[in-house]
Amino acid sequence: MSCFGGDTNFCPECGNVLPLPGIQDTVRCPRCSFCIPVTEFSGQEIRSSVIFNPAEQSSVALEDEEDSELKGPVIDRRCSRCNKEGMVYHTRQMRSADEGQTVFFTCIHCRYQEKEDS
Ligand SMILES: [Zn+2]
Ligand SMILES: [Zn+2]
């Protein structure tokens, strides 16, 4: 049945265009009365149906709100509280554009937060 493909199905006996499958479980060629089971038509579509795995979609990482300040580029800035190097750099736009950006540094060791106005 390699001749089956595309939108139109042809009779394998005479090459006539076959009607679309209806309520009967066979399709009969109107020219030569050759009968083809409907499963030959729908088989391709059944095989190509995609089976979704719902378990994979639930693996989206959940944001931990408490750690949101620790997400960002870590720079070699020394924490003024614990004196260790390594602080997360993130900026926050202030209400007014005239005030510019305020840069926040959060210590990855003790979570001490410093801010620096640019
Ligand atoms: Zn035919
Ligand atoms: Zn610290």
PDB file of C-alpha atoms and ligand atoms in Angstrom:
ATOM      1  CA  MET A   1       0.000   0.000   0.000  1.00  0.00           C
ATOM      2  CA  SER A   2       2.891   2.324  -0.674  1.00  0.00           C
ATOM      3  CA  CYS A   3       0.791   4.241  -3.205  1.00  0.00           C
ATOM      4  CA  PHE A   4      -1.276   5.596  -0.331  1.00  0.00           C
ATOM      5  CA  GLY A   5      -0.160   9.044   0.619  1.00  0.00           C
ATOM      6  CA  GLY A   6      -1.136  12.650   0.419  1.00  0.00           C
ATOM      7  CA  ASP A   7      -4.661  13.919   0.590  1.00  0.00           C
ATOM      8  CA  THR A   8      -6.180  11.724  -2.099  1.00  0.00           C
ATOM      9  CA  ASN A   9      -6.340   7.957  -2.003  1.00  0.00           C
ATOM     10  CA  PHE A  10      -6.401   6.022  -5.212  1.00  0.00           C
ATOM     11  CA  CYS A  11      -7.679   2.583  -5.925  1.00  0.00           C
ATOM     12  CA  PRO A  12      -4.759   0.163  -6.048  1.00  0.00           C
ATOM     13  CA  GLU A  13      -6.548  -1.860  -8.738  1.00  0.00           C
ATOM     14  CA  CYS A  14      -7.529   0.746 -11.312  1.00  0.00           C
ATOM     15  CA  GLY A  15      -6.095   4.017 -10.051  1.00  0.00           C
ATOM     16  CA  ASN A  16      -9.487   5.653  -9.688  1.00  0.00           C
ATOM     17  CA  VAL A  17      -9.931   8.287  -6.984  1.00  0.00           C
ATOM     18  CA  LEU A  18     -11.595   6.684  -4.000  1.00  0.00           C
ATOM     19  CA  PRO A  19     -14.373   8.335  -1.994  1.00  0.00           C
ATOM     20  CA  LEU A  20     -13.721   9.366   1.587  1.00  0.00           C
ATOM     21  CA  PRO A  21     -14.481   6.686   4.172  1.00  0.00           C
ATOM     22  CA  GLY A  22     -17.989   6.959   5.551  1.00  0.00           C
ATOM     23  CA  ILE A  23     -19.932   5.051   8.170  1.00  0.00           C
ATOM     24  CA  GLN A  24     -19.087   1.699   6.587  1.00  0.00           C
ATOM     25  CA  ASP A  25     -15.872  -0.052   7.495  1.00  0.00           C
ATOM     26  CA  THR A  26     -14.880  -0.481   3.864  1.00  0.00           C
ATOM     27  CA  VAL A  27     -14.389   1.927   0.981  1.00  0.00           C
ATOM     28  CA  ARG A  28     -15.581   0.649  -2.380  1.00  0.00           C
ATOM     29  CA  CYS A  29     -14.036   1.858  -5.602  1.00  0.00           C
ATOM     30  CA  PRO A  30     -16.854   3.271  -7.775  1.00  0.00           C
ATOM     31  CA  ARG A  31     -15.208   2.023 -10.977  1.00  0.00           C
ATOM     32  CA  CYS A  32     -14.039  -1.535 -10.267  1.00  0.00           C
ATOM     33  CA  SER A  33     -15.871  -2.240  -6.985  1.00  0.00           C
ATOM     34  CA  PHE A  34     -12.587  -3.073  -5.230  1.00  0.00           C
ATOM     35  CA  CYS A  35     -13.105  -2.968  -1.485  1.00  0.00           C
ATOM     36  CA  ILE A  36     -10.535  -1.483   0.872  1.00  0.00           C
ATOM     37  CA  PRO A  37     -10.934  -1.593   4.647  1.00  0.00           C
ATOM     38  CA  VAL A  38     -11.150   1.829   6.263  1.00  0.00           C
ATOM     39  CA  THR A  39      -8.300   0.895   8.601  1.00  0.00           C
ATOM     40  CA  GLU A  40      -5.986   1.192   5.617  1.00  0.00           C
ATOM     41  CA  PHE A  41      -6.920   4.868   5.432  1.00  0.00           C
ATOM     42  CA  SER A  42      -6.919   5.830   9.072  1.00  0.00           C
ATOM     43  CA  GLY A  43      -3.885   3.756   9.993  1.00  0.00           C
ATOM     44  CA  GLN A  44      -1.446   6.486   9.083  1.00  0.00           C
ATOM     45  CA  GLU A  45      -3.167   9.098  11.208  1.00  0.00           C
ATOM     46  CA  ILE A  46      -3.402   6.807  14.208  1.00  0.00           C
ATOM     47  CA  ARG A  47       0.306   6.031  14.093  1.00  0.00           C
ATOM     48  CA  SER A  48       1.300   9.688  13.786  1.00  0.00           C
ATOM     49  CA  SER A  49      -0.735  10.845  16.778  1.00  0.00           C
ATOM     50  CA  VAL A  50       1.570  12.267  19.410  1.00  0.00           C
ATOM     51  CA  ILE A  51       1.364  10.926  22.932  1.00  0.00           C
ATOM     52  CA  PHE A  52       2.065  13.685  25.404  1.00  0.00           C
ATOM     53  CA  ASN A  53       3.803  12.934  28.647  1.00  0.00           C
ATOM     54  CA  PRO A  54       2.208  15.093  31.352  1.00  0.00           C
ATOM     55  CA  ALA A  55       4.958  14.190  33.810  1.00  0.00           C
ATOM     56  CA  GLU A  56       7.536  16.083  31.794  1.00  0.00           C
ATOM     57  CA  GLN A  57       5.532  19.294  31.785  1.00  0.00           C
ATOM     58  CA  SER A  58       5.307  19.373  35.564  1.00  0.00           C
ATOM     59  CA  SER A  59       9.102  19.427  35.880  1.00  0.00           C
ATOM     60  CA  VAL A  60       9.218  23.186  35.351  1.00  0.00           C
ATOM     61  CA  ALA A  61      11.378  24.644  38.062  1.00  0.00           C
ATOM     62  CA  LEU A  62       9.455  26.387  40.753  1.00  0.00           C
ATOM     63  CA  GLU A  63      10.696  29.801  41.739  1.00  0.00           C
ATOM     64  CA  ASP A  64      11.781  29.939  45.307  1.00  0.00           C
ATOM     65  CA  GLU A  65      10.828  33.460  46.300  1.00  0.00           C
ATOM     66  CA  GLU A  66      13.255  33.604  49.168  1.00  0.00           C
ATOM     67  CA  ASP A  67      16.182  32.908  46.888  1.00  0.00           C
ATOM     68  CA  SER A  68      15.162  35.345  44.157  1.00  0.00           C
ATOM     69  CA  GLU A  69      17.699  37.883  45.412  1.00  0.00           C
ATOM     70  CA  LEU A  70      20.456  35.347  44.973  1.00  0.00           C
ATOM     71  CA  LYS A  71      19.787  34.894  41.254  1.00  0.00           C
ATOM     72  CA  GLY A  72      22.065  36.890  39.037  1.00  0.00           C
ATOM     73  CA  PRO A  73      25.710  37.384  38.214  1.00  0.00           C
ATOM     74  CA  VAL A  74      28.094  36.842  41.130  1.00  0.00           C
ATOM     75  CA  ILE A  75      30.850  39.414  41.332  1.00  0.00           C
ATOM     76  CA  ASP A  76      34.040  39.607  43.382  1.00  0.00           C
ATOM     77  CA  ARG A  77      32.702  42.137  45.798  1.00  0.00           C
ATOM     78  CA  ARG A  78      33.588  41.775  49.434  1.00  0.00           C
ATOM     79  CA  CYS A  79      30.721  41.691  51.855  1.00  0.00           C
ATOM     80  CA  SER A  80      31.108  44.361  54.505  1.00  0.00           C
ATOM     81  CA  ARG A  81      29.454  42.201  57.094  1.00  0.00           C
ATOM     82  CA  CYS A  82      31.081  38.751  56.777  1.00  0.00           C
ATOM     83  CA  ASN A  83      34.118  39.921  54.797  1.00  0.00           C
ATOM     84  CA  LYS A  84      33.816  37.118  52.223  1.00  0.00           C
ATOM     85  CA  GLU A  85      33.979  37.675  48.487  1.00  0.00           C
ATOM     86  CA  GLY A  86      31.035  36.851  46.278  1.00  0.00           C
ATOM     87  CA  MET A  87      27.949  38.968  45.943  1.00  0.00           C
ATOM     88  CA  VAL A  88      25.045  38.775  43.549  1.00  0.00           C
ATOM     89  CA  TYR A  89      24.661  41.861  41.425  1.00  0.00           C
ATOM     90  CA  HIS A  90      21.227  43.081  40.441  1.00  0.00           C
ATOM     91  CA  THR A  91      19.750  46.423  39.566  1.00  0.00           C
ATOM     92  CA  ARG A  92      16.367  47.880  40.266  1.00  0.00           C
ATOM     93  CA  GLN A  93      14.831  50.817  38.466  1.00  0.00           C
ATOM     94  CA  MET A  94      13.571  53.460  40.843  1.00  0.00           C
ATOM     95  CA  ARG A  95      10.216  55.119  40.471  1.00  0.00           C
ATOM     96  CA  SER A  96      11.476  58.224  38.789  1.00  0.00           C
ATOM     97  CA  ALA A  97      13.804  58.016  35.809  1.00  0.00           C
ATOM     98  CA  ASP A  98      15.766  60.969  37.199  1.00  0.00           C
ATOM     99  CA  GLU A  99      16.871  58.917  40.158  1.00  0.00           C
ATOM    100  CA  GLY A 100      18.478  56.380  37.897  1.00  0.00           C
ATOM    101  CA  GLN A 101      19.212  52.798  38.749  1.00  0.00           C
ATOM    102  CA  THR A 102      20.068  51.507  42.145  1.00  0.00           C
ATOM    103  CA  VAL A 103      22.487  48.616  42.201  1.00  0.00           C
ATOM    104  CA  PHE A 104      21.932  45.989  44.835  1.00  0.00           C
ATOM    105  CA  PHE A 105      24.535  43.544  46.048  1.00  0.00           C
ATOM    106  CA  THR A 106      23.433  40.525  47.994  1.00  0.00           C
ATOM    107  CA  CYS A 107      26.016  38.463  49.820  1.00  0.00           C
ATOM    108  CA  ILE A 108      25.811  34.807  48.812  1.00  0.00           C
ATOM    109  CA  HIS A 109      27.204  33.787  52.206  1.00  0.00           C
ATOM    110  CA  CYS A 110      25.188  35.744  54.758  1.00  0.00           C
ATOM    111  CA  ARG A 111      22.592  37.417  52.460  1.00  0.00           C
ATOM    112  CA  TYR A 112      23.590  40.830  53.649  1.00  0.00           C
ATOM    113  CA  GLN A 113      22.295  43.374  51.169  1.00  0.00           C
ATOM    114  CA  GLU A 114      24.073  46.529  50.119  1.00  0.00           C
ATOM    115  CA  LYS A 115      22.892  49.120  47.666  1.00  0.00           C
ATOM    116  CA  GLU A 116      24.726  51.610  45.597  1.00  0.00           C
ATOM    117  CA  ASP A 117      23.141  54.493  43.705  1.00  0.00           C
ATOM    118  CA  SER A 118      24.570  55.015  40.272  1.00  0.00           C
TER     119      SER A 118
HETATM  120 ZN    ZN B   1     -10.803   0.626  -8.720  1.00  0.00          ZN
HETATM  121 ZN    ZN B   2      28.251  38.391  53.854  1.00  0.00          ZN
END
